[in-house]
Coordinates of C-alpha atoms and ligand atoms in Angstrom, one line a residue:
X184 CA 185.7 -175.9 -135.8
X185 CA 184.4 -177.7 -138.9
X186 CA 181.2 -179.8 -138.6
X187 CA 183.3 -183.0 -139.2
X188 CA 185.7 -182.2 -136.4
X189 CA 182.9 -181.2 -134.0
X190 CA 181.1 -184.5 -134.6
X191 CA 184.3 -186.5 -134.4
X192 CA 185.2 -184.9 -131.0
X193 CA 181.7 -185.7 -129.8
X194 CA 182.1 -189.4 -130.8
X195 CA 185.4 -189.6 -128.9
X196 CA 183.9 -188.0 -125.8
X197 CA 180.6 -189.9 -125.8
X198 CA 182.1 -193.3 -126.6
X199 CA 185.1 -193.7 -124.3
X200 CA 187.5 -196.6 -124.8
X201 CA 186.1 -197.6 -128.2
X202 CA 189.3 -197.0 -130.2
X203 CA 188.2 -199.0 -133.3
X204 CA 184.9 -197.1 -133.5
X205 CA 186.7 -193.8 -133.3
X206 CA 189.1 -194.9 -136.0
X207 CA 186.4 -196.0 -138.4
X208 CA 184.4 -192.8 -137.8
X209 CA 187.4 -190.6 -138.4
X210 CA 188.4 -192.5 -141.6
X211 CA 184.9 -192.1 -143.0
X212 CA 184.3 -188.5 -142.0
X213 CA 187.7 -187.3 -143.1
X214 CA 187.1 -188.7 -146.6
X215 CA 183.7 -187.1 -146.7
X216 CA 184.8 -183.6 -145.9
X217 CA 184.3 -182.3 -149.4
X218 CA 180.7 -183.6 -149.5
X219 CA 179.9 -182.4 -146.0
X220 CA 181.4 -179.0 -146.4
X221 CA 179.3 -178.5 -149.5
X222 CA 176.1 -179.4 -147.6
X223 CA 177.0 -178.2 -144.2
X224 CA 174.0 -175.9 -143.5
X225 CA 171.5 -178.5 -144.6
X226 CA 173.1 -181.4 -142.7
X227 CA 173.5 -179.3 -139.5
X228 CA 169.9 -178.3 -139.5
X229 CA 168.9 -182.0 -139.7
X230 CA 171.5 -183.2 -137.1
X231 CA 172.5 -185.5 -139.9
X232 CA 176.1 -186.4 -138.8
X233 CA 175.2 -186.7 -135.2
X234 CA 172.5 -189.3 -136.2
X235 CA 174.8 -191.1 -138.7
X236 CA 177.4 -191.8 -136.0
X237 CA 174.9 -193.0 -133.4
X238 CA 173.5 -196.6 -133.7
X239 CA 169.7 -196.7 -133.8
X240 CA 169.8 -199.3 -131.0
X241 CA 172.3 -201.6 -129.2
X242 CA 171.1 -204.7 -127.6
X243 CA 173.4 -206.3 -125.0
X244 CA 172.6 -209.5 -123.2
X245 CA 173.9 -212.4 -121.1
X246 CA 174.6 -215.7 -122.8
X247 CA 174.7 -218.6 -120.2
X248 CA 175.5 -222.1 -121.3
X249 CA 176.9 -225.3 -119.9
X250 CA 180.2 -226.8 -121.0
X251 CA 181.2 -230.4 -121.4
X252 CA 182.4 -230.6 -117.8
X253 CA 179.0 -229.5 -116.5
X254 CA 180.3 -226.0 -115.6
X255 CA 178.1 -222.9 -116.3
X256 CA 179.8 -220.4 -118.6
X257 CA 178.6 -216.9 -119.2
X258 CA 179.4 -214.8 -122.2
X259 CA 178.4 -211.3 -123.4
X260 CA 176.1 -211.1 -126.4
X261 CA 175.4 -208.0 -128.6
X262 CA 173.5 -206.8 -131.6
X263 CA 174.2 -203.3 -132.9
X264 CA 171.3 -202.1 -135.1
X265 CA 173.1 -199.2 -136.7
X266 CA 171.0 -197.8 -139.5
X267 CA 167.8 -198.9 -141.2
X268 CA 167.4 -195.9 -143.6
X269 CA 167.6 -198.0 -146.7
X270 CA 166.4 -201.5 -145.5
X271 CA 166.4 -204.0 -142.6
X272 CA 169.6 -204.2 -140.6
X273 CA 172.0 -206.6 -142.2
X274 CA 175.5 -207.6 -141.0
X275 CA 177.3 -210.6 -139.6
X276 CA 177.7 -212.1 -136.1
X277 CA 181.3 -212.4 -134.9
X278 CA 182.4 -215.0 -132.2
X279 CA 185.9 -214.2 -131.0
X280 CA 187.4 -213.5 -127.6
X281 CA 188.3 -209.9 -128.7
X282 CA 184.6 -209.0 -129.3
X283 CA 183.3 -205.9 -127.4
X284 CA 180.8 -203.2 -128.0
X285 CA 183.3 -200.8 -129.6
X286 CA 184.5 -203.3 -132.2
X287 CA 180.9 -204.2 -133.1
X288 CA 180.1 -200.5 -133.4
X289 CA 183.0 -200.0 -135.8
X290 CA 181.9 -203.0 -137.8
X291 CA 178.2 -201.9 -137.8
X292 CA 179.1 -198.3 -138.9
X293 CA 181.2 -199.6 -141.8
X294 CA 178.5 -202.0 -142.7
X295 CA 176.0 -199.2 -143.3
X296 CA 178.0 -197.6 -146.1
X297 CA 179.1 -201.0 -147.5
X298 CA 175.5 -202.2 -147.8
X299 CA 174.5 -199.0 -149.4
X300 CA 177.3 -199.4 -152.0
X301 CA 175.9 -202.8 -153.1
X302 CA 172.9 -201.0 -154.5
X303 CA 170.6 -203.5 -152.6
X304 CA 168.0 -202.5 -150.0
X305 CA 169.8 -203.4 -146.8
X306 CA 170.6 -201.3 -143.7
X307 CA 173.6 -201.9 -141.5
X308 CA 174.1 -203.9 -138.3
X309 CA 176.6 -206.2 -136.6
X310 CA 176.6 -208.5 -133.6
X311 CA 178.4 -211.2 -131.8
X312 CA 179.9 -212.4 -128.6
X313 CA 183.2 -212.8 -126.8
X314 CA 182.7 -216.6 -126.9
X315 CA 185.7 -218.4 -128.5
X316 CA 184.6 -221.4 -130.6
X317 CA 188.2 -222.6 -130.9
X318 CA 188.7 -225.9 -129.1
X319 CA 185.0 -226.3 -128.2
X320 CA 183.1 -229.4 -128.9
X321 CA 180.2 -229.4 -131.4
X322 CA 177.8 -229.8 -128.4
X323 CA 179.3 -226.8 -126.6
X324 CA 179.0 -224.6 -129.8
X325 CA 175.4 -225.7 -130.1
X326 CA 174.6 -224.9 -126.5
X327 CA 176.2 -221.5 -126.9
X328 CA 174.3 -220.8 -130.2
X329 CA 171.0 -221.9 -128.7
X330 CA 171.4 -219.6 -125.7
X331 CA 172.6 -216.7 -127.8
X332 CA 169.6 -217.1 -130.2
X333 CA 167.1 -217.4 -127.3
X334 CA 167.7 -213.8 -126.5
X335 CA 168.6 -212.5 -130.0
X336 CA 165.4 -213.9 -131.5
X337 CA 163.3 -211.2 -129.8
X338 CA 165.0 -208.5 -131.9
X339 CA 165.4 -210.0 -135.4
X340 CA 163.2 -211.0 -138.3
X341 CA 163.2 -211.4 -142.1
X342 CA 161.9 -207.8 -142.6
X343 CA 163.6 -206.4 -139.5
X344 CA 167.2 -207.6 -138.9
X345 CA 168.9 -210.4 -140.8
X346 CA 172.3 -211.5 -139.3
X347 CA 174.9 -213.6 -141.1
X348 CA 178.3 -215.1 -140.4
X349 CA 181.6 -213.4 -139.7
X350 CA 184.8 -214.4 -137.8
X351 CA 184.0 -217.7 -136.0
X352 CA 180.5 -218.1 -137.5
X353 CA 180.3 -220.5 -140.4
X354 CA 177.8 -223.0 -141.7
X355 CA 177.8 -225.0 -138.4
X356 CA 177.0 -222.0 -136.2
X357 CA 174.4 -220.6 -138.7
X358 CA 172.7 -224.0 -138.6
X359 CA 172.5 -224.1 -134.8
X360 CA 171.2 -220.5 -134.7
X361 CA 168.6 -221.1 -137.4
X362 CA 167.3 -224.2 -135.7
X363 CA 166.8 -222.4 -132.4
X364 CA 165.1 -219.4 -134.1
X365 CA 162.7 -221.7 -135.9
X366 CA 161.9 -223.6 -132.7
X367 CA 161.3 -220.4 -130.7
X368 CA 159.2 -218.5 -133.2
X369 CA 157.7 -221.3 -135.4
X370 CA 158.7 -219.3 -138.4
X371 CA 160.5 -220.7 -141.5
X372 CA 161.8 -217.4 -142.9
X373 CA 164.9 -215.8 -144.2
X374 CA 166.0 -214.4 -140.8
X375 CA 169.7 -215.5 -141.2
X376 CA 171.8 -215.8 -144.3
X377 CA 174.7 -218.2 -144.9
X378 CA 172.2 -221.0 -144.4
X379 CA 172.9 -224.6 -145.6
X380 CA 171.8 -225.3 -149.2
X381 CA 169.1 -227.7 -148.0
X382 CA 167.3 -225.2 -145.8
X383 CA 167.2 -221.9 -147.7
X384 CA 170.9 -221.1 -148.3
X385 CA 172.1 -219.6 -151.6
X386 CA 174.7 -221.1 -153.9
X387 CA 177.9 -219.0 -154.0
X388 CA 177.3 -217.5 -150.5
X389 CA 180.2 -219.5 -149.1
X390 CA 182.5 -218.2 -151.9
X391 CA 181.0 -214.7 -152.2
X392 CA 183.3 -212.5 -150.1
X393 CA 186.5 -214.0 -151.5
X394 CA 185.3 -214.2 -155.1
X395 CA 183.8 -210.7 -154.9
X396 CA 187.1 -209.4 -153.6
X397 CA 189.0 -210.8 -156.5
X398 CA 186.3 -209.6 -159.0
X399 CA 186.7 -206.0 -157.9
X400 CA 190.5 -206.3 -157.7
X401 CA 190.5 -207.6 -161.3
X402 CA 188.2 -204.6 -162.3
X403 CA 190.6 -202.1 -160.6
X404 CA 193.6 -203.6 -162.3
X405 CA 191.9 -203.7 -165.7
X406 CA 191.0 -200.0 -165.5
X407 CA 194.6 -199.3 -164.7
X408 CA 196.1 -201.3 -167.6
X409 CA 197.1 -204.4 -165.5
X410 CA 195.8 -207.9 -164.9
X411 CA 196.1 -210.8 -162.6
X412 CA 197.8 -213.3 -164.9
X413 CA 201.0 -214.6 -163.4
X414 CA 201.0 -212.2 -160.5
X415 CA 202.1 -213.4 -157.1
X416 CA 199.6 -212.9 -154.3
X417 CA 200.0 -213.0 -150.5
X418 CA 196.7 -213.5 -148.5
X419 CA 196.5 -213.2 -144.8
X420 CA 194.1 -215.5 -142.9
X421 CA 192.9 -218.9 -143.9
X422 CA 189.3 -218.6 -143.1
X423 CA 186.2 -218.2 -145.3
X424 CA 187.3 -215.0 -147.1
X425 CA 191.0 -215.9 -147.5
X426 CA 190.3 -219.4 -148.9
X427 CA 187.8 -218.3 -151.6
X428 CA 189.9 -215.2 -152.5
X429 CA 192.7 -217.6 -153.1
X430 CA 190.5 -219.9 -155.2
X431 CA 189.3 -217.1 -157.5
X432 CA 192.8 -215.5 -157.8
X433 CA 194.1 -218.9 -158.9
X434 CA 191.2 -219.3 -161.4
X435 CA 192.1 -216.0 -162.9
X436 CA 195.8 -217.0 -163.4
X437 CA 197.5 -215.6 -160.3
X438 CA 199.8 -217.6 -158.0
X439 CA 198.9 -217.5 -154.3
X440 CA 202.1 -218.0 -152.3
X441 CA 201.2 -217.4 -148.7
X442 CA 198.3 -217.8 -146.2
X443 CA 198.2 -217.4 -142.4
X444 CA 196.3 -217.9 -139.2
X445 CA 196.7 -216.3 -135.8
X446 CA 199.7 -218.6 -135.1
X447 CA 201.8 -217.7 -138.1
X448 CA 202.1 -218.0 -141.9
X449 CA 203.0 -220.5 -144.6
X450 CA 205.0 -219.7 -147.7
X451 CA 204.8 -222.0 -150.7
X452 CA 206.7 -220.5 -153.6
X453 CA 205.2 -223.0 -156.0
X454 CA 201.6 -221.9 -155.3
X455 CA 199.4 -223.0 -152.4
X456 CA 197.6 -226.3 -152.7
X457 CA 194.1 -225.1 -151.8
X458 CA 192.5 -228.5 -151.6
X459 CA 194.9 -229.3 -148.8
X460 CA 194.1 -226.0 -147.0
X461 CA 190.4 -226.7 -147.3
X462 CA 190.9 -230.1 -145.8
X463 CA 192.9 -228.6 -142.9
X464 CA 190.7 -225.6 -142.2
X465 CA 187.2 -226.6 -143.3
X466 CA 187.2 -230.3 -142.5
X467 CA 189.7 -230.8 -139.7
X468 CA 189.4 -227.3 -138.2
X469 CA 193.2 -227.5 -137.8
X470 CA 196.1 -225.0 -137.9
X471 CA 197.7 -223.7 -141.0
X472 CA 201.1 -225.0 -139.9
X473 CA 199.8 -228.6 -140.7
X474 CA 200.2 -227.7 -144.4
X475 CA 204.0 -228.1 -144.0
X476 CA 203.5 -231.7 -142.7
X477 CA 202.3 -232.6 -146.2
X478 CA 204.1 -230.1 -148.5
X479 CA 207.7 -230.4 -147.4
X480 CA 209.0 -227.6 -149.6
X481 CA 206.6 -225.1 -147.9
X482 CA 207.8 -223.1 -144.9
X483 CA 205.9 -222.2 -141.7
X484 CA 207.0 -219.1 -139.8
X485 CA 205.5 -218.3 -136.4
X486 CA 204.1 -214.8 -135.8
X487 CA 202.9 -211.9 -137.8
X488 CA 205.5 -211.4 -140.6
X489 CA 203.4 -212.4 -143.6
X490 CA 203.7 -209.0 -145.3
X491 CA 207.5 -209.4 -145.5
X492 CA 207.0 -212.0 -148.3
X493 CA 207.7 -210.3 -151.7
X494 CA 204.5 -210.2 -153.9
X495 CA 202.7 -208.2 -156.6
X496 CA 199.4 -208.1 -154.8
X497 CA 198.5 -208.2 -151.1
X498 CA 195.0 -209.2 -149.9
X499 CA 194.6 -208.8 -146.1
X500 CA 191.7 -211.2 -145.2
X501 CA 192.1 -211.9 -141.4
X502 CA 191.1 -209.1 -139.1
X503 CA 191.2 -205.4 -138.3
X504 CA 194.5 -203.5 -138.0
X505 CA 196.6 -206.4 -139.1
X506 CA 198.7 -204.4 -141.6
X507 CA 200.5 -201.3 -140.3
X508 CA 202.7 -198.6 -141.7
X509 CA 205.9 -200.7 -141.5
X510 CA 204.1 -203.5 -143.3
X511 CA 202.9 -201.1 -146.0
X512 CA 206.4 -199.8 -146.5
X513 CA 207.8 -203.3 -146.7
X514 CA 205.2 -204.4 -149.3
X515 CA 206.0 -201.4 -151.5
X516 CA 209.8 -201.9 -151.1
X517 CA 209.3 -205.6 -152.2
X518 CA 207.4 -204.6 -155.4
X519 CA 203.8 -204.9 -154.3
X520 CA 201.6 -202.6 -156.4
X521 CA 198.1 -203.4 -155.4
X522 CA 196.2 -204.0 -152.1
X523 CA 192.6 -205.0 -151.7
X524 CA 191.0 -205.6 -148.3
X525 CA 189.0 -208.8 -147.8
X526 CA 188.8 -208.1 -144.0
X527 CA 187.2 -205.1 -142.4
X528 CA 189.7 -202.3 -141.8
X529 CA 192.7 -204.6 -141.9
X530 CA 195.0 -201.6 -142.8
X531 CA 195.7 -199.0 -140.1
X532 CA 195.0 -195.4 -141.1
X533 CA 198.7 -194.8 -141.5
X534 CA 199.1 -197.8 -143.8
X535 CA 196.1 -196.7 -145.9
X536 CA 197.5 -193.2 -146.3
X537 CA 200.9 -194.7 -147.3
X538 CA 199.2 -196.7 -150.1
X539 CA 197.3 -193.7 -151.4
X540 CA 200.4 -191.3 -151.1
X541 CA 202.6 -193.8 -152.9
X542 CA 200.3 -194.4 -155.9
X543 CA 199.6 -198.0 -155.1
X544 CA 196.2 -199.3 -156.2
X545 CA 194.2 -199.7 -153.0
X546 CA 190.6 -200.9 -152.7
X547 CA 189.2 -200.5 -149.1
X548 CA 187.2 -203.3 -147.4
X549 CA 184.0 -201.4 -147.6
X550 CA 183.9 -201.9 -151.4
X551 CA 186.2 -204.9 -151.7
X552 CA 184.5 -207.3 -149.3
X553 CA 180.9 -206.2 -150.1
X554 CA 180.3 -209.3 -152.2
X555 CA 179.5 -211.3 -149.0
X556 CA 176.7 -209.1 -147.9
X557 CA 175.5 -208.6 -151.5
X558 CA 175.1 -212.3 -151.9
X559 CA 173.4 -212.5 -148.5
X560 CA 170.8 -210.0 -149.9
X561 CA 170.4 -212.3 -152.9
X562 CA 169.8 -215.1 -150.5
X563 CA 167.1 -213.0 -148.9
X564 CA 165.5 -212.4 -152.3
X565 CA 165.5 -216.1 -153.0
X566 CA 163.9 -216.9 -149.6
X567 CA 161.2 -214.3 -150.2
X568 CA 160.4 -215.8 -153.6
X569 CA 160.8 -219.4 -152.3
X570 CA 163.1 -220.0 -155.2
X571 CA 166.7 -221.1 -155.6
X572 CA 168.9 -219.7 -158.4
X573 CA 171.7 -221.7 -160.0
X574 CA 175.4 -221.2 -159.1
X575 CA 175.9 -219.5 -162.5
X576 CA 173.0 -217.1 -162.0
X577 CA 174.2 -216.0 -158.5
X578 CA 177.8 -215.8 -159.5
X579 CA 177.0 -213.6 -162.5
X580 CA 174.9 -211.3 -160.3
X581 CA 177.8 -211.1 -157.8
X582 CA 180.2 -210.3 -160.5
X583 CA 178.0 -207.5 -161.9
X584 CA 177.5 -206.1 -158.4
X585 CA 181.3 -205.9 -157.8
X586 CA 181.7 -204.2 -161.2
X587 CA 179.0 -201.7 -160.3
X588 CA 180.7 -201.1 -156.9
X589 CA 184.0 -200.4 -158.6
X590 CA 182.3 -198.0 -161.0
X591 CA 180.4 -196.1 -158.2
X592 CA 183.6 -195.7 -156.1
X593 CA 185.7 -194.7 -159.2
X594 CA 183.0 -192.2 -160.4
X595 CA 182.4 -190.6 -157.0
X596 CA 186.2 -190.2 -156.5
X597 CA 186.4 -188.5 -159.9
X598 CA 183.4 -186.3 -159.3
X599 CA 185.1 -184.9 -156.2
X600 CA 188.5 -184.4 -157.8
X601 CA 190.3 -187.3 -156.2
X602 CA 190.5 -189.7 -159.1
X603 CA 191.9 -193.2 -158.1
X604 CA 191.2 -192.6 -154.4
X605 CA 188.8 -195.5 -153.9
X606 CA 188.7 -194.9 -150.2
X607 CA 187.1 -191.5 -150.7
X608 CA 185.0 -192.8 -153.6
X609 CA 183.5 -195.7 -151.7
X610 CA 182.7 -193.6 -148.7
X611 CA 181.1 -190.9 -150.7
X612 CA 179.0 -193.2 -152.9
X613 CA 177.8 -195.2 -149.9
X614 CA 177.1 -192.1 -147.8
X615 CA 175.1 -190.3 -150.5
X616 CA 172.4 -192.9 -150.7
X617 CA 172.0 -193.4 -147.0
X618 CA 171.9 -189.6 -146.4
X619 CA 169.3 -189.0 -149.1
X620 CA 167.1 -191.7 -147.5
X621 CA 167.6 -190.2 -144.0
X622 CA 166.8 -186.7 -145.1
X623 CA 163.6 -187.9 -146.8
X624 CA 162.5 -189.8 -143.7
X625 CA 162.7 -186.8 -141.3
X626 CA 164.2 -186.7 -137.8
X627 CA 164.0 -190.3 -136.8
Ligands
NDP940 P1 187.1 -216.8 -140.4 O1 186.8 -217.0 -138.9 O2 186.6 -217.8 -141.4 O3 188.7 -216.7 -140.6 C1 189.4 -215.7 -140.0 C2 190.9 -215.9 -140.3 O4 191.6 -214.8 -139.8 C3 191.4 -217.1 -139.6 O5 192.5 -217.7 -140.4 C4 191.9 -216.6 -138.3 O6 193.0 -217.4 -137.7 C5 192.5 -215.2 -138.7 N1 192.4 -214.3 -137.6 C6 191.2 -213.9 -136.9 N2 191.5 -213.1 -135.9 C7 192.9 -212.9 -136.0 C8 193.8 -212.1 -135.2 N3 193.4 -211.4 -134.2 N4 195.1 -212.2 -135.6 C9 195.5 -213.0 -136.6 N5 194.7 -213.7 -137.4 C10 193.4 -213.7 -137.1 O7 186.5 -215.3 -140.7 P2 186.2 -214.7 -142.1 O8 187.1 -215.2 -143.2 O9 184.7 -214.8 -142.3 O10 186.5 -213.1 -141.9 C11 187.8 -212.6 -142.1 C12 187.6 -211.1 -142.2 O11 186.7 -210.7 -143.3 C13 187.0 -210.3 -141.0 O12 187.5 -209.0 -140.9 C14 185.5 -210.2 -141.4 O13 184.9 -209.2 -140.7 C15 185.7 -209.9 -142.9 N6 184.5 -210.2 -143.7 C16 183.9 -211.4 -143.7 C17 182.8 -211.7 -144.5 C18 182.3 -213.0 -144.7 O14 181.4 -213.2 -145.6 N7 182.7 -214.0 -144.0 C19 182.2 -210.6 -145.3 C20 182.9 -209.3 -145.2 C21 184.0 -209.1 -144.4 P3 192.6 -218.3 -136.4 O15 191.8 -219.4 -137.0 O16 194.0 -218.7 -135.9 O17 191.9 -217.4 -135.5

């Protein structure tokens, strides 16, 4: 049995019930076969793959808080500190009822290679809770965040582990978490990113993942003789990533015709009015359906069918496994030629293989959504220097980082004889740097 298969079998046996983690490990290891086969003896001797797939540490804790009716609620809290070979652990916190250890391990594992791809000195981690912020009052969210941070604060620090936002964690939650960290430790340091601009946040961090996604999409199209002008774009989700991907796509001349949330999707053939979406989602915290109360020509459809809308480009920006093989086939049949992932692992393995086998331009999340964490690392740099860079400075750095990520993924794919396969390219390029650092640091 090959080293890759041995290690994958071991992951399945030793991590029962963690389907998303198995899926992520398989996808990464499969695309690294060429590199691993070429270095098998060296890697085996160092137990390299066994160490790569095992988090350095998982912290799991109880999060008790009191709701508005005076009842005690108890959630599960986690931080997965996956790999610190190239820098302090870095990765978001997710608050969603679906959160469990397996999902956070999948996200932490992906984060290791994504962070490496950015070229910045950050290791990989992920955390969160099965707390559902939807429908909770601000006071309840604060009570939860304070309790969560009371425990988490023992394990994080500006040079140790620097969490950020993810699903369900935006500016409000980061503010509550930061306030509690400061109160407990007495430290005013860059321990979280995504902070408000008045207390150490970076300009462009809010926009970074969505903008970065469209920067790398644009780069991929340009290298393949295409561009964004006049192209119709379907984007799933209507959260942080989706909204700013839509904004940048429109700025570059594309027409965004659909967005969604977990209830259903809106289709506006004339192009989505983003100011209205921001008002609904960022100010009112409402549902995407409310869009059709104002724009009467737009249509809301309940359920998951967003990928049936004909488009040139699809940007899945909601959650994992939201785009399956049938969706991929439908997109292709309707003329879609490019897909770039704003979310983490939104395409199933079968859908990814379909894109690659059918010569669609496909940029995986690991590369495509790295702009968020890259800008978080820029926020860390500004915090260390006690300086704030202008919007233009940060945006230019973000743009350059995304261009570099494209180049690294494209070069690595070409080097290993799979030109245009950015899945393999991104995995190889991210892996090489982490592995070099791990080999240099001995058996730790
Ligand atoms: P938000 O919470 O801001 O938005 C998430 C959006 O996706 C919402 O519209 C939500 O709808 C929808 N959604 C979430 N879960 C589901 C589900 N199970 N089924 C259908 N729709 C769902 O999160 P972000 O925009 O920050 O994150 C989106 C994705 O991007 C995630 O995969 C995240 O890991 C990834 N990502 C985010 C980064 C960031 O900087 N924020 C960085 C890199 C990756 P509803 O409101 O109805 O739940």
